[in-house]
Amino acid sequence: MPRRLSILASAILLLHVVEVLTLGKSPTGSLLGNTLQTIACVAAVAMCLRASRRGNGFTHSFWVLMAAGIGVWAAGNIGWTYYEVVLLREPPELSFVRFLFDTQEAFFVIAILLDQDRDSTGVDPGLVLDAVQIALVSLFVYVGLFYVPSLSLNAHQALVQENTVATAEIIGVFFLALLRMFLTPSKETRRLYGGLAAYLAVYAVGTGIANYAQSVYETPTGTMLDLAWTVPLLWAAFWAATWKPVTEKQEAVVLRTKSLGETILTNALFGVAPVMIFLLSAKLGPEWSILRYSLLAISVACYAARMAISDYRQSKNAERVRQQASALDLAVDGMAIVTQDGKYSYVNTRYAQMLGSTSREAMIGRKWESVSVRDTQGGSTDDIRTSLQKDRRWLGVINVTREPGESIPVELAVTALPEGGVVLLSRDLREWRKAEHARTEAEIKYRMIVEQVAAISYIAEPGVTGRWYYVSPQIQSILGYTPEEWLEDSENWLRHIHPDDHAAVNAAEAAGLQGKSFQAEYRVTHKDGRTVWISDTATITQGSENHPVMEGFMVDISERKLMEMQSQQARRMEAIGRLAGGIAHDFNNLLTIIKGYTELARERTEGQTALRNDIERIDDATERAAALVRQLLAFSRKQVLQPKNLDLNAIVGGLEQLLRRLMGEDIRMHVKMSAELGTIKADPSQIEQVLMNLVVNARDAMPHGGKLIIETCNTELDHAYASDHVSVKPGRYVMLAVSDSGTGMSPETVAHIFEPFFTTKGGTRGTGLGLSTSYGIVKQSGGYIWVYSEPEHGTTFKVYLPRVDESAEPAAAVRLKTAPQKGTETILLVEDEEAVRDLTETVLTSYGYKVIVTQDPENAQSIAATGLPIHLVLTDVVMPSMSGRELARKLTQKNPNLRVLYMSGYTDDIIATGGVLEAGIAFLQKPFTPALLAQKVRDVLDAAAPVPK
């Protein structure tokens, strides 16, 4: 800014010279000269306002007042230009323009009388009163010393009078600024008032020269005398532009005691104003009496109000001093002030208790050596004095012996005062050392707790490449690395994270860089190659030097993730089961039609060998499809079971020879059956299928031979086991285990092993339904099946079936197949599928039965209500409007002797609970053959008593 200001000042001065030499005293020259002066004023005002923004409190107000004073002169100069250039005459004696020129010094006086302890930029009532007083004085100076006398003088004499008064005002303000500069103790304030005095001196010299020339020669604008106004204004601009405030800021409000000279100057000026107004107004005639006494009354009122404000502020300051002294007296730390001559001028209670040899009252005013404790260790007097001379402060710890055998550690700070003497601050370190000891013990306990919990605690820099500062020893038990190994390459810790989890870790670390806490779950590779699931929770705290660090815990959640995976797998299997059950229902209806008509067609092919072979191929394919559907039903737990109390050892023993024939010569099979094995309740044929499926699966897992073990035993599944395996109910179970030493499976394969059509044997071997069927049978029987496997370490399937307290039932006698007998009874057939209905009617009619056919339960009720003799109701279970079970219940209420036979692809828990057929219920599973249908109908009709419904 000074460089640009220098260019502007040089241009203004040069233009002044050019204007004087070329235009002279012409109206144009006057206009240009006055314009250049106004530009200099504007530059000075701008620099003063810029300086006010750099200042604070007192200095801000000072520069605002300087800008206002110079700005008033600029306004007056613009008015003077109007009169001189446009009206071609000077302003009249009572013109406001002349008043502006004569009152600019009022703002300078207000700046001189500013309170330098002022720390606010707001409006101060005292300052407003001072401004009013100074404005009144300026008004009476103008009226009393210039205007009234000019009424009795000619024009030249009035001009001389005006110039004399103006020059006297400037000189008076100059001496006032000089006096304030000498009476101010602050260097910054002294420099400020020194600058004001220098400006006023230059302004007074220029004004004196210009006023003298105008008084003698009545010189108009347009001469070199114009520079007498311009130069002081440019001086003010440079002064404001180069002023810089003191950069050091006081940290606390200091109550400064004003010097005697400052007090006299301020109060004297407050009282001089009414006296000056009285003296100046005394020369006015009686026509001025109203204005005279009114303004005098205002001045006196301002003086009284100003003194009241001063008294109020002094009382407030006194109260503040009292509060501060009271606070110091009650402080927990000791404080004392020693004067230059070595005497205590202030001592608070705590200092006297720590370092005094007598009471605090007795210590004040006495030499510090005579009233201080002498038995101290540390901090010699010579060392303290040397440090004060060098650094003006000393800080150390001394041990004070107050009583024999008791040493008190005291922290002592000695600081030199600018005006001489020192301030002593003392602190009893006993409580601090106790707290420090307690903190150290707490840190030790915290470290012990942190290092004993089952989690990794750590401190690290935020970010994926941040350095780790600390990691607890648990990292070795959880991840296999020692703390030293982990910290050695901690900046590259991301390489231990599973690649699929890098995005989650990066997002969490990004949140940490923003100062946010985070929680993330990701997989970490163990030192031995295993995968460990980690839950990482961290918060951002401020470390040393405000450097943010992450503090967090990493918990091994591998078991929880395994439970979640088991739960998700169970839900997935349940959803697939529902889908499979629905498909099986529709397929069973179709297979019933195909299988039924195939058998009917085969009976009509006598002598047609080729046609019979084709039909048998269709029948064989239908049977395979039916077996596939049965497997789907077994997986979906929608098949109908007929459970019995079984001895699992009997099932295993009955199949052992068959199973051994399935093994190759390179597979050794061992059977370990526990004695006194508990009884289970299950469908024997289904349990046989489970065992066969598991053994065949184990055989296929050992293509190069190995060992297969079948084991049974009683077991108890406790709450600990149940907590690790979702859906398991604690209790007594019978276990069937099938283990092999084959190729084993990866965790990814294990996660899908029970899903239908999932196979590891390739597309040409197996359907992928064996294990899913076993899973469905076991779950429908109220049990659980788990697999334990690792690649190249074999596989073990464990089946847990609930143990019952009843005895096992003997094996049922083998029933010889006989041709179905015919009958003549009346059968009510209820089936919503037309093709199945037609087939069933055809078969039953061929066996001699009278068949009444209907497709919906409502019509069946109407038929029964007619009174026709009906011996058997053959009904589908699942129908749109009403279930077969509900239909049978309504019909048997009216005819208790009515027999009922249900048929369905699956029961949907209508006649079976959880797939277990209720006692006394006659059921025919779809798909069925005509012969099986005829045999089942005959069995129900020949039953000794009606079947309970």
PDB file of N, CA, C and O in Angstrom, residues 631-670:
ATOM      1  N   GLN A 631     -37.921 -88.090  -3.339  1.00  0.00           N
ATOM      2  CA  GLN A 631     -36.745 -87.467  -2.747  1.00  0.00           C
ATOM      3  C   GLN A 631     -36.981 -85.971  -2.495  1.00  0.00           C
ATOM      4  O   GLN A 631     -36.570 -85.421  -1.471  1.00  0.00           O
ATOM      5  N   LEU A 632     -37.646 -85.325  -3.467  1.00  0.00           N
ATOM      6  CA  LEU A 632     -37.972 -83.915  -3.264  1.00  0.00           C
ATOM      7  C   LEU A 632     -38.884 -83.735  -2.064  1.00  0.00           C
ATOM      8  O   LEU A 632     -38.731 -82.804  -1.262  1.00  0.00           O
ATOM      9  N   LEU A 633     -39.849 -84.616  -1.928  1.00  0.00           N
ATOM     10  CA  LEU A 633     -40.746 -84.540  -0.782  1.00  0.00           C
ATOM     11  C   LEU A 633     -40.010 -84.799   0.527  1.00  0.00           C
ATOM     12  O   LEU A 633     -40.291 -84.178   1.551  1.00  0.00           O
ATOM     13  N   ALA A 634     -39.059 -85.744   0.466  1.00  0.00           N
ATOM     14  CA  ALA A 634     -38.276 -86.013   1.675  1.00  0.00           C
ATOM     15  C   ALA A 634     -37.467 -84.792   2.058  1.00  0.00           C
ATOM     16  O   ALA A 634     -37.381 -84.416   3.244  1.00  0.00           O
ATOM     17  N   PHE A 635     -36.832 -84.121   1.068  1.00  0.00           N
ATOM     18  CA  PHE A 635     -36.052 -82.919   1.368  1.00  0.00           C
ATOM     19  C   PHE A 635     -36.938 -81.811   1.921  1.00  0.00           C
ATOM     20  O   PHE A 635     -36.582 -81.119   2.882  1.00  0.00           O
ATOM     21  N   SER A 636     -38.123 -81.637   1.312  1.00  0.00           N
ATOM     22  CA  SER A 636     -39.010 -80.553   1.735  1.00  0.00           C
ATOM     23  C   SER A 636     -39.813 -80.905   2.974  1.00  0.00           C
ATOM     24  O   SER A 636     -40.605 -80.091   3.442  1.00  0.00           O
ATOM     25  N   ARG A 637     -39.606 -82.123   3.482  1.00  0.00           N
ATOM     26  CA  ARG A 637     -40.305 -82.586   4.683  1.00  0.00           C
ATOM     27  C   ARG A 637     -41.831 -82.560   4.483  1.00  0.00           C
ATOM     28  O   ARG A 637     -42.582 -82.208   5.377  1.00  0.00           O
ATOM     29  N   LYS A 638     -42.267 -82.924   3.275  1.00  0.00           N
ATOM     30  CA  LYS A 638     -43.697 -82.972   2.962  1.00  0.00           C
ATOM     31  C   LYS A 638     -44.187 -84.409   2.759  1.00  0.00           C
ATOM     32  O   LYS A 638     -45.354 -84.621   2.470  1.00  0.00           O
ATOM     33  N   GLN A 639     -43.257 -85.398   2.882  1.00  0.00           N
ATOM     34  CA  GLN A 639     -43.694 -86.774   2.730  1.00  0.00           C
ATOM     35  C   GLN A 639     -44.400 -87.225   4.006  1.00  0.00           C
ATOM     36  O   GLN A 639     -44.220 -86.646   5.070  1.00  0.00           O
ATOM     37  N   VAL A 640     -45.184 -88.260   3.882  1.00  0.00           N
ATOM     38  CA  VAL A 640     -45.935 -88.781   5.018  1.00  0.00           C
ATOM     39  C   VAL A 640     -45.127 -89.893   5.673  1.00  0.00           C
ATOM     40  O   VAL A 640     -44.755 -90.878   5.017  1.00  0.00           O
ATOM     41  N   LEU A 641     -44.794 -89.694   6.944  1.00  0.00           N
ATOM     42  CA  LEU A 641     -44.032 -90.693   7.693  1.00  0.00           C
ATOM     43  C   LEU A 641     -44.973 -91.521   8.568  1.00  0.00           C
ATOM     44  O   LEU A 641     -45.981 -91.010   9.068  1.00  0.00           O
ATOM     45  N   GLN A 642     -44.587 -92.755   8.760  1.00  0.00           N
ATOM     46  CA  GLN A 642     -45.312 -93.633   9.673  1.00  0.00           C
ATOM     47  C   GLN A 642     -44.309 -94.110  10.725  1.00  0.00           C
ATOM     48  O   GLN A 642     -43.717 -95.185  10.618  1.00  0.00           O
ATOM     49  N   PRO A 643     -44.037 -93.228  11.737  1.00  0.00           N
ATOM     50  CA  PRO A 643     -42.958 -93.518  12.684  1.00  0.00           C
ATOM     51  C   PRO A 643     -43.301 -94.663  13.631  1.00  0.00           C
ATOM     52  O   PRO A 643     -44.474 -94.926  13.948  1.00  0.00           O
ATOM     53  N   LYS A 644     -42.219 -95.336  14.074  1.00  0.00           N
ATOM     54  CA  LYS A 644     -42.307 -96.402  15.063  1.00  0.00           C
ATOM     55  C   LYS A 644     -41.163 -96.227  16.047  1.00  0.00           C
ATOM     56  O   LYS A 644     -40.171 -95.564  15.765  1.00  0.00           O
ATOM     57  N   ASN A 645     -41.300 -96.852  17.199  1.00  0.00           N
ATOM     58  CA  ASN A 645     -40.203 -96.886  18.164  1.00  0.00           C
ATOM     59  C   ASN A 645     -39.157 -97.867  17.661  1.00  0.00           C
ATOM     60  O   ASN A 645     -39.422 -99.076  17.536  1.00  0.00           O
ATOM     61  N   LEU A 646     -37.953 -97.348  17.363  1.00  0.00           N
ATOM     62  CA  LEU A 646     -36.928 -98.143  16.682  1.00  0.00           C
ATOM     63  C   LEU A 646     -35.686 -98.290  17.528  1.00  0.00           C
ATOM     64  O   LEU A 646     -35.329 -97.397  18.317  1.00  0.00           O
ATOM     65  N   ASP A 647     -35.005 -99.411  17.284  1.00  0.00           N
ATOM     66  CA  ASP A 647     -33.646 -99.614  17.802  1.00  0.00           C
ATOM     67  C   ASP A 647     -32.711 -99.332  16.646  1.00  0.00           C
ATOM     68  O   ASP A 647     -32.667-100.071  15.663  1.00  0.00           O
ATOM     69  N   LEU A 648     -31.960 -98.219  16.725  1.00  0.00           N
ATOM     70  CA  LEU A 648     -31.085 -97.835  15.615  1.00  0.00           C
ATOM     71  C   LEU A 648     -30.040 -98.905  15.343  1.00  0.00           C
ATOM     72  O   LEU A 648     -29.632 -99.109  14.196  1.00  0.00           O
ATOM     73  N   ASN A 649     -29.594 -99.598  16.373  1.00  0.00           N
ATOM     74  CA  ASN A 649     -28.621-100.676  16.147  1.00  0.00           C
ATOM     75  C   ASN A 649     -29.215-101.764  15.258  1.00  0.00           C
ATOM     76  O   ASN A 649     -28.507-102.344  14.418  1.00  0.00           O
ATOM     77  N   ALA A 650     -30.520-102.028  15.421  1.00  0.00           N
ATOM     78  CA  ALA A 650     -31.154-103.048  14.584  1.00  0.00           C
ATOM     79  C   ALA A 650     -31.193-102.609  13.122  1.00  0.00           C
ATOM     80  O   ALA A 650     -30.988-103.413  12.214  1.00  0.00           O
ATOM     81  N   ILE A 651     -31.426-101.326  12.898  1.00  0.00           N
ATOM     82  CA  ILE A 651     -31.428-100.811  11.520  1.00  0.00           C
ATOM     83  C   ILE A 651     -30.041-100.965  10.910  1.00  0.00           C
ATOM     84  O   ILE A 651     -29.879-101.452   9.776  1.00  0.00           O
ATOM     85  N   VAL A 652     -28.985-100.545  11.666  1.00  0.00           N
ATOM     86  CA  VAL A 652     -27.620-100.629  11.140  1.00  0.00           C
ATOM     87  C   VAL A 652     -27.225-102.082  10.926  1.00  0.00           C
ATOM     88  O   VAL A 652     -26.645-102.445   9.893  1.00  0.00           O
ATOM     89  N   GLY A 653     -27.555-102.961  11.913  1.00  0.00           N
ATOM     90  CA  GLY A 653     -27.196-104.365  11.769  1.00  0.00           C
ATOM     91  C   GLY A 653     -27.905-105.026  10.608  1.00  0.00           C
ATOM     92  O   GLY A 653     -27.335-105.868   9.898  1.00  0.00           O
ATOM     93  N   GLY A 654     -29.160-104.654  10.360  1.00  0.00           N
ATOM     94  CA  GLY A 654     -29.904-105.256   9.265  1.00  0.00           C
ATOM     95  C   GLY A 654     -29.355-104.871   7.906  1.00  0.00           C
ATOM     96  O   GLY A 654     -29.501-105.623   6.934  1.00  0.00           O
ATOM     97  N   LEU A 655     -28.725-103.695   7.811  1.00  0.00           N
ATOM     98  CA  LEU A 655     -28.198-103.222   6.522  1.00  0.00           C
ATOM     99  C   LEU A 655     -26.709-103.476   6.364  1.00  0.00           C
ATOM    100  O   LEU A 655     -26.143-103.182   5.296  1.00  0.00           O
ATOM    101  N   GLU A 656     -26.041-103.986   7.407  1.00  0.00           N
ATOM    102  CA  GLU A 656     -24.573-104.059   7.373  1.00  0.00           C
ATOM    103  C   GLU A 656     -24.071-104.886   6.197  1.00  0.00           C
ATOM    104  O   GLU A 656     -23.154-104.458   5.477  1.00  0.00           O
ATOM    105  N   GLN A 657     -24.653-106.089   5.987  1.00  0.00           N
ATOM    106  CA  GLN A 657     -24.165-106.940   4.909  1.00  0.00           C
ATOM    107  C   GLN A 657     -24.381-106.276   3.549  1.00  0.00           C
ATOM    108  O   GLN A 657     -23.528-106.327   2.664  1.00  0.00           O
ATOM    109  N   LEU A 658     -25.562-105.656   3.361  1.00  0.00           N
ATOM    110  CA  LEU A 658     -25.827-104.953   2.101  1.00  0.00           C
ATOM    111  C   LEU A 658     -24.822-103.822   1.890  1.00  0.00           C
ATOM    112  O   LEU A 658     -24.302-103.633   0.784  1.00  0.00           O
ATOM    113  N   LEU A 659     -24.535-103.089   2.947  1.00  0.00           N
ATOM    114  CA  LEU A 659     -23.602-101.969   2.828  1.00  0.00           C
ATOM    115  C   LEU A 659     -22.190-102.456   2.506  1.00  0.00           C
ATOM    116  O   LEU A 659     -21.465-101.821   1.737  1.00  0.00           O
ATOM    117  N   ARG A 660     -21.782-103.570   3.084  1.00  0.00           N
ATOM    118  CA  ARG A 660     -20.442-104.075   2.796  1.00  0.00           C
ATOM    119  C   ARG A 660     -20.312-104.485   1.329  1.00  0.00           C
ATOM    120  O   ARG A 660     -19.234-104.333   0.729  1.00  0.00           O
ATOM    121  N   ARG A 661     -21.412-104.998   0.759  1.00  0.00           N
ATOM    122  CA  ARG A 661     -21.346-105.373  -0.655  1.00  0.00           C
ATOM    123  C   ARG A 661     -21.210-104.144  -1.547  1.00  0.00           C
ATOM    124  O   ARG A 661     -20.736-104.244  -2.675  1.00  0.00           O
ATOM    125  N   LEU A 662     -21.660-102.983  -1.033  1.00  0.00           N
ATOM    126  CA  LEU A 662     -21.525-101.746  -1.829  1.00  0.00           C
ATOM    127  C   LEU A 662     -20.094-101.213  -1.834  1.00  0.00           C
ATOM    128  O   LEU A 662     -19.742-100.407  -2.691  1.00  0.00           O
ATOM    129  N   MET A 663     -19.275-101.619  -0.846  1.00  0.00           N
ATOM    130  CA  MET A 663     -17.918-101.115  -0.737  1.00  0.00           C
ATOM    131  C   MET A 663     -16.994-101.838  -1.716  1.00  0.00           C
ATOM    132  O   MET A 663     -17.166-103.041  -2.002  1.00  0.00           O
ATOM    133  N   GLY A 664     -15.989-101.122  -2.173  1.00  0.00           N
ATOM    134  CA  GLY A 664     -14.963-101.754  -2.987  1.00  0.00           C
ATOM    135  C   GLY A 664     -13.972-102.501  -2.104  1.00  0.00           C
ATOM    136  O   GLY A 664     -13.964-102.384  -0.873  1.00  0.00           O
ATOM    137  N   GLU A 665     -13.084-103.246  -2.758  1.00  0.00           N
ATOM    138  CA  GLU A 665     -12.104-104.018  -1.993  1.00  0.00           C
ATOM    139  C   GLU A 665     -11.106-103.134  -1.274  1.00  0.00           C
ATOM    140  O   GLU A 665     -10.491-103.549  -0.287  1.00  0.00           O
ATOM    141  N   ASP A 666     -10.912-101.893  -1.757  1.00  0.00           N
ATOM    142  CA  ASP A 666      -9.916-101.006  -1.143  1.00  0.00           C
ATOM    143  C   ASP A 666     -10.512-100.140  -0.034  1.00  0.00           C
ATOM    144  O   ASP A 666      -9.857 -99.223   0.455  1.00  0.00           O
ATOM    145  N   ILE A 667     -11.747-100.364   0.369  1.00  0.00           N
ATOM    146  CA  ILE A 667     -12.384 -99.595   1.449  1.00  0.00           C
ATOM    147  C   ILE A 667     -12.659-100.535   2.613  1.00  0.00           C
ATOM    148  O   ILE A 667     -13.302-101.591   2.450  1.00  0.00           O
ATOM    149  N   ARG A 668     -12.162-100.176   3.793  1.00  0.00           N
ATOM    150  CA  ARG A 668     -12.386-100.969   4.999  1.00  0.00           C
ATOM    151  C   ARG A 668     -13.518-100.319   5.800  1.00  0.00           C
ATOM    152  O   ARG A 668     -13.423 -99.145   6.173  1.00  0.00           O
ATOM    153  N   MET A 669     -14.575-101.070   6.049  1.00  0.00           N
ATOM    154  CA  MET A 669     -15.722-100.545   6.777  1.00  0.00           C
ATOM    155  C   MET A 669     -15.738-101.127   8.188  1.00  0.00           C
ATOM    156  O   MET A 669     -15.637-102.334   8.377  1.00  0.00           O
ATOM    157  N   HIS A 670     -15.877-100.230   9.177  1.00  0.00           N
ATOM    158  CA  HIS A 670     -15.959-100.645  10.565  1.00  0.00           C
ATOM    159  C   HIS A 670     -17.282-100.155  11.130  1.00  0.00           C
ATOM    160  O   HIS A 670     -17.679 -99.008  10.904  1.00  0.00           O
TER     161      HIS A 670
END
